[in-house]
XYZ file of C-alpha atoms in Angstrom:
354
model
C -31.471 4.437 -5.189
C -31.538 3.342 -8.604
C -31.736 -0.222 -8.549
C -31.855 -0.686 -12.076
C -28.492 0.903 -11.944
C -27.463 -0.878 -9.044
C -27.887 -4.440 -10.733
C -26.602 -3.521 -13.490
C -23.638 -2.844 -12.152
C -23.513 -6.676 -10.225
C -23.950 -7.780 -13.282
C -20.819 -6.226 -14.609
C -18.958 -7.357 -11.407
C -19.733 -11.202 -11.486
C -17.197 -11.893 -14.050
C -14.119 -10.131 -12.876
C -15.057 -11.364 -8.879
C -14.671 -15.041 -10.823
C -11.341 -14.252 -12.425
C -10.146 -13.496 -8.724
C -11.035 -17.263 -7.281
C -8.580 -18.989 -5.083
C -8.813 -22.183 -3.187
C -10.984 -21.551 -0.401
C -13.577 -19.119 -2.223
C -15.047 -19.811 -5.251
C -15.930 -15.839 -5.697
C -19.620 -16.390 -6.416
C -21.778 -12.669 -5.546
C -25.203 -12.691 -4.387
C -25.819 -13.914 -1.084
C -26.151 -12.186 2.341
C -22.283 -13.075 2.944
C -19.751 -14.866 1.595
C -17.737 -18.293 3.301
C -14.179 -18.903 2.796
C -12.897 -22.087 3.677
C -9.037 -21.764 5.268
C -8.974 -25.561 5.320
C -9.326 -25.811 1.386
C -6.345 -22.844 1.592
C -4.300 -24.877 2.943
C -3.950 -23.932 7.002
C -3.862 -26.110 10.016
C -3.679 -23.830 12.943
C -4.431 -20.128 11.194
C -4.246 -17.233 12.813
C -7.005 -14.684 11.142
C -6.037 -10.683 10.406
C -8.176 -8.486 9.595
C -7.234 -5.108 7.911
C -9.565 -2.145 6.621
C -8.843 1.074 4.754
C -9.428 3.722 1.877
C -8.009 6.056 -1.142
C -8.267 9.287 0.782
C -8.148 12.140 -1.099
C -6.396 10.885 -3.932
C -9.652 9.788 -5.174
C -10.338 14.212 -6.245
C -7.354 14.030 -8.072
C -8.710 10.496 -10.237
C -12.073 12.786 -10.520
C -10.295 15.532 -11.956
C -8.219 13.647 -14.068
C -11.250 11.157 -15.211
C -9.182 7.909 -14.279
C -10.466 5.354 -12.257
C -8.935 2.852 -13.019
C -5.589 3.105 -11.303
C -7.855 3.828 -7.756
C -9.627 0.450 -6.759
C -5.889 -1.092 -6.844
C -5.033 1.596 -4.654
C -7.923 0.509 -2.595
C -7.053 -3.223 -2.218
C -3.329 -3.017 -1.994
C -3.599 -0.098 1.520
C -5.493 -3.220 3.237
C -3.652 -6.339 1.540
C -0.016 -4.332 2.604
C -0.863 -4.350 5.822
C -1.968 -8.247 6.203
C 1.543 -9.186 4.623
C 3.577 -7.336 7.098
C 2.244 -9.726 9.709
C 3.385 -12.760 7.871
C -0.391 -13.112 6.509
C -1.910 -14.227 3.165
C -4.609 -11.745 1.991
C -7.449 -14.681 1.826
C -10.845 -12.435 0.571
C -11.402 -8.797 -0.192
C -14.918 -6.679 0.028
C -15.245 -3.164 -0.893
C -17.427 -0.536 -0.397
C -18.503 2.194 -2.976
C -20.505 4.880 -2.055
C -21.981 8.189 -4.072
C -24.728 10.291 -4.559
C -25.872 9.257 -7.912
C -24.514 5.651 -9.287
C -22.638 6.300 -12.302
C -22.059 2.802 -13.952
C -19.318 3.884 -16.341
C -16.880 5.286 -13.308
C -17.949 2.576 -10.789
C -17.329 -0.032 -13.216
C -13.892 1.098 -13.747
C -13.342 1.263 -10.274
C -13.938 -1.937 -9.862
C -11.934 -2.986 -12.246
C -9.218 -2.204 -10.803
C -10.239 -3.675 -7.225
C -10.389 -6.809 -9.338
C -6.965 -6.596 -10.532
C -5.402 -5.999 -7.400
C -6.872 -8.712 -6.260
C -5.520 -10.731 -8.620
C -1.955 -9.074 -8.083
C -2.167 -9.838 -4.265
C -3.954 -13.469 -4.737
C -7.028 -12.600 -3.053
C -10.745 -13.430 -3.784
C -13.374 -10.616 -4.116
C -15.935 -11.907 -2.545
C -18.400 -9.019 -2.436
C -19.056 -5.590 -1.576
C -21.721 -2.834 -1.210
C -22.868 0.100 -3.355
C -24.486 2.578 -2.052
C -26.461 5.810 -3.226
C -26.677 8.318 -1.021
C -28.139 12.043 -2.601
C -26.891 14.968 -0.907
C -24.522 12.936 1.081
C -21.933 13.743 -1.412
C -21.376 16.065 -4.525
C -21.715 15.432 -7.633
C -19.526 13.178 -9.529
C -18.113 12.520 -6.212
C -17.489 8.570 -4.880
C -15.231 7.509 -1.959
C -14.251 4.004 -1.627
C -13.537 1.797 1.604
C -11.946 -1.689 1.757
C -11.889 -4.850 3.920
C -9.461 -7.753 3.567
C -8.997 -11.290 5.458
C -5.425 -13.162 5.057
C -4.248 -15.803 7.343
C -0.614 -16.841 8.971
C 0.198 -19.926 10.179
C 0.631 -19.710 14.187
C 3.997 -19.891 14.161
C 4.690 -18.025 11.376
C 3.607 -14.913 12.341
C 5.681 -11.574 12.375
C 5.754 -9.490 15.324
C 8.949 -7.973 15.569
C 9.426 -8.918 19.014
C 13.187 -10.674 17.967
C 14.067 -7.233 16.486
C 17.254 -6.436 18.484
C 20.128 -3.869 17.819
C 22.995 -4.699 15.020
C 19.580 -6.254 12.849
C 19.730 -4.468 9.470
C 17.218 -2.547 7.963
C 16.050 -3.183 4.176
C 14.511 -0.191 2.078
C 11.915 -1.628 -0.332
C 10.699 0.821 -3.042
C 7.577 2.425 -3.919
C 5.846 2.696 -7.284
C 5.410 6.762 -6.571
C 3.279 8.952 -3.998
C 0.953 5.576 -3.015
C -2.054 6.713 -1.437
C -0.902 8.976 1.795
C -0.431 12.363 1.676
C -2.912 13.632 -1.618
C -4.137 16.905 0.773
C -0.954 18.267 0.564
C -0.185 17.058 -3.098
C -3.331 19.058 -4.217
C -2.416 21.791 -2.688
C 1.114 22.208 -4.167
C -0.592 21.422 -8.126
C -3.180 24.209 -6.902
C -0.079 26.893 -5.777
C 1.944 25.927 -9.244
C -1.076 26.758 -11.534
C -0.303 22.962 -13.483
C -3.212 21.136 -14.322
C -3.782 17.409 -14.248
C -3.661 16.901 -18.068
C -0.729 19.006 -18.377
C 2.992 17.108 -19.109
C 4.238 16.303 -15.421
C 7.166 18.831 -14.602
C 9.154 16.097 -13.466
C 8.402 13.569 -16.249
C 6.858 15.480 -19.599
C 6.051 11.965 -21.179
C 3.144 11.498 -18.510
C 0.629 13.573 -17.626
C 0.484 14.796 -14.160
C -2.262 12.903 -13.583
C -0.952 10.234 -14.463
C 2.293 10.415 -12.612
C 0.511 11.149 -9.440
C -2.164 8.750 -10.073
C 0.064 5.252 -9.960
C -1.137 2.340 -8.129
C 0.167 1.539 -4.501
C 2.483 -1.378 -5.043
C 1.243 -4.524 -4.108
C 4.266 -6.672 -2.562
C 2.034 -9.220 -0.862
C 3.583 -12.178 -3.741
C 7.345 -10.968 -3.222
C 7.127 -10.613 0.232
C 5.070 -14.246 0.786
C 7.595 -16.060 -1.479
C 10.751 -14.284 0.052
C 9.579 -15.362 3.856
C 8.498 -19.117 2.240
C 12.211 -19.421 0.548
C 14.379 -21.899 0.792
C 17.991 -22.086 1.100
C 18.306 -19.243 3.890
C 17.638 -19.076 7.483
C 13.847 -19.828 8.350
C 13.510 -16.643 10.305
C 15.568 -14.209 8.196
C 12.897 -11.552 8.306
C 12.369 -10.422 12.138
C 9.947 -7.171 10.582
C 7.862 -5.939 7.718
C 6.254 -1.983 8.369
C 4.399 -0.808 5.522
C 5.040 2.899 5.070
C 1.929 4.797 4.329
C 0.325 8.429 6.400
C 3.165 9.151 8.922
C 5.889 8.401 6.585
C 8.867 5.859 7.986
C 9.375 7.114 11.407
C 6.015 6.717 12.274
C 5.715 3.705 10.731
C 8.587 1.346 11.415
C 8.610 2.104 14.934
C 5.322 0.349 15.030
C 6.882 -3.221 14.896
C 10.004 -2.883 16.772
C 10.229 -3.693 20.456
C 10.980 -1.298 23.238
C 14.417 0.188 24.050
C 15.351 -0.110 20.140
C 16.099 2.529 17.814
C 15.930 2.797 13.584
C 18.803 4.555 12.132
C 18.324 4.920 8.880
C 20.781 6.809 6.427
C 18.890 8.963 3.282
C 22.003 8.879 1.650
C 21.290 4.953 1.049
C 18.280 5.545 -1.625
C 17.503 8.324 -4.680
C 14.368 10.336 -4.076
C 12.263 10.057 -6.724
C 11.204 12.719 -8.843
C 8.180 12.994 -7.755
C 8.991 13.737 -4.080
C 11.743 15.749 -5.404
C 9.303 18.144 -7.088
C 6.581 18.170 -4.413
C 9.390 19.518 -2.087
C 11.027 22.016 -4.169
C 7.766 23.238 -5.330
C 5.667 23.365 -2.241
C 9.070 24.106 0.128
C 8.654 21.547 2.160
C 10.138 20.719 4.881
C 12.352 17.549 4.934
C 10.739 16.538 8.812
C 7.270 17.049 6.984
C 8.315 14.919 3.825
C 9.247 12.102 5.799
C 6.100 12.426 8.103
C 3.793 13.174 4.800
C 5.331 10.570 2.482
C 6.812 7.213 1.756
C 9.516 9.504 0.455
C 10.412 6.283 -2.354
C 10.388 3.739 0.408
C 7.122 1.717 0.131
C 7.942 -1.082 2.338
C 10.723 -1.919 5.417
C 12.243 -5.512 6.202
C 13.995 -6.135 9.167
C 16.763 -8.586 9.044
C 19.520 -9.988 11.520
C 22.855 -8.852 9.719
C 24.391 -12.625 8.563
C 20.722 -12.631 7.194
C 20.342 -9.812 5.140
C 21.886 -10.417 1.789
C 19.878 -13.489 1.309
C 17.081 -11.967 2.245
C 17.848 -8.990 -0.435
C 18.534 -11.260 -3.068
C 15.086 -13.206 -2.164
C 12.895 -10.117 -2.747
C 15.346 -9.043 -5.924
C 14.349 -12.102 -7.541
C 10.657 -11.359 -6.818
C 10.710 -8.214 -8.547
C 11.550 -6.146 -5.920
C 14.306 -3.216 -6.184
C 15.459 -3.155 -2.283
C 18.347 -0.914 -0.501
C 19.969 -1.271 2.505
C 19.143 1.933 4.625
C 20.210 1.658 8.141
C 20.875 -0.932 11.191
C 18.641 -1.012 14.492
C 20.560 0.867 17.780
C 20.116 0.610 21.016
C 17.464 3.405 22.392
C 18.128 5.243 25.154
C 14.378 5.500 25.992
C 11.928 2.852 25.962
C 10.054 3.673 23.036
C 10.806 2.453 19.744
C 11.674 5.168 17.050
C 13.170 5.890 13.381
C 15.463 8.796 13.004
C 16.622 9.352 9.397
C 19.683 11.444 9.183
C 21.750 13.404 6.055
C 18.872 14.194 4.113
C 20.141 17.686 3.647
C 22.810 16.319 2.005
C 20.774 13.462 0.026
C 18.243 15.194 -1.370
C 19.650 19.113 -1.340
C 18.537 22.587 0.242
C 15.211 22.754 -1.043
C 12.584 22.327 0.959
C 14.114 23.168 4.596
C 17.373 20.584 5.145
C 17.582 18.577 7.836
């Protein structure tokens, strides 16, 4: 290990952990651990989640393209997505960075952007680790792993247990390919010959790198302020899934209760370019896209029906661009599911129908 290297780097990190202080954490590195104080946050009777997670294998295509950046936001807002669909606050962020030989320039930059998403989702980095480990990985090579705290107030908390049929279902939108999904992504750029630094095919004023390399949106802020508002029925959101690796019908069926059914319409929302292209060029599948990919829907609200305009107007004026996709059904079995129909006819031939 070069430890030379290693505090170095702390060194570099101190300042942008203190831009990230909230009430509760002052942000301060050093110590064997760090305290956060929920009282000075504001909670009475908190309930604690915990969430961990990492880049995946989007992190070869930020090493092949150079950019770092865009990755450590990645990192925080996989963990941070997945507090705020419980109702939670993301409260304190760690990471982890691990490679075989400490390169200061590239782990700096990294954690730079950990840093800002930190600040995007209003949580406090308060620490991390950095390890060197030769051999254990090639070289140039890094992965990253994260670990975020938020709190809900007890009775606050979303479980989607009031989810019942005739509820609507809200399409938020995603910022591009997030961070599920990159093993098949390289392997369709590998097939079409198109290098990272080359003009994207589907939008020649980026790079391809670029394109495929921005940040997971962050909608911890919109989504906090939308279930705080006033002026619409405390309540109004029953369900938040955050679609990452399984796509939406893996994903929403996580938080709805038994003997309910998704139906959700793909005529509702525009594919994106990007998905558009990744289909047409690696043929596939329209079942696989919606397993592989967010598919331009990075986050799901569940609503009862004389709530759901307000509640779409809420997140609208937080920023957010949201769609109405579908309504919960009754199930004929007893577990939950998501079936998305007419994407044949949403999205075109290519890539299998369905």
């Amino acid at each position: 290990m070069d430890i030379e290297a290693g505090d170095a780097l702390v060194e570099k990190i101190k300042p942008l952990a203190r831009a990230t202080r909230r009430p509760g954490a002052d942000a301060l590195l050093g110590g064997f651990g760090a305290f956060f104080d929920a009282k000075a946050a504001g909670y009475r009777d908190a309930l604690l989640v915990a969430s961990t997670d990492g880049v995946g294998t989007k992190l070869l295509v930020a090493i092949a393209a150079n950019r770092h950046d865009a990755v450590g936001i990645d990192l925080v807002a996989m963990s941070v997505n997945d507090l705020v669909v419980q109702g939670a606050e993301p409260l304190f962020f760690l990471d982890y960075f691990a490679s075989g030989r400490l390169e200061l320039g590239v782990a700096e930059r990294v954690i730079v952007g950990i840093a800002r998403g930190c600040r995007i989702a209003g949580c406090a980095l308060v620490g991390g680790e950095t390890a060197e480990m030769p051999g254990m990985y090639a070289p140039g090579h890094y992965d990253l792993a994260g670990f975020a705290v938020g709190a809900v107030e007890r009775k606050r908390a979303l479980t989607g247990a009031s989810v019942k049929p005739g509820d609507a279902v809200l399409g938020i939108a995603s910022s591009g390919v997030h961070s599920n999904g990159f093993s098949l992504v390289r392997r369709i750029v590998a097939d079409a010959g198109v290098g990272y630094g080359d003009p994207a095919p589907f939008a020649p004023s980026t790079t391809l790198g670029e394109a495929l390399l921005e940040p997971t949106r962050i909608y911890v802020k919109p989504l906090l302020k939308a279930l705080r508002a006033k002026g619409w029925r405390a309540g109004g959101i029953k369900a938040l899934a955050h679609v990452t690796g399984g796509g939406i019908v893996e994903n929403l069926p996580r938080v709805l209760p038994s003997g309910t059914t998704a139906a959700i319409d793909a005529r509702a929302w525009k594919l994106p370019s990007v998905f558009q292209w990744l289909r047409r060029q690696g043929g596939v599948a329209d079942a696989e896209m919606l397993r592989t990919f967010n598919c331009g829907i990075g986050m799901i609200a569940v609503a009862a029906e004389k709530d759901a305009e307000a509640v779409m107007k809420a997140l609208g004026r937080a920023g957010e661009t949201v769609r109405r996709i579908g309504a919960i059904e009754k199930s004929r079995g007893k577990e939950p599911a998501a079936v998305v129909s007419h994407t044949a006819e949403a999205w075109g031939v290519a890539g299998g129908g369905g």
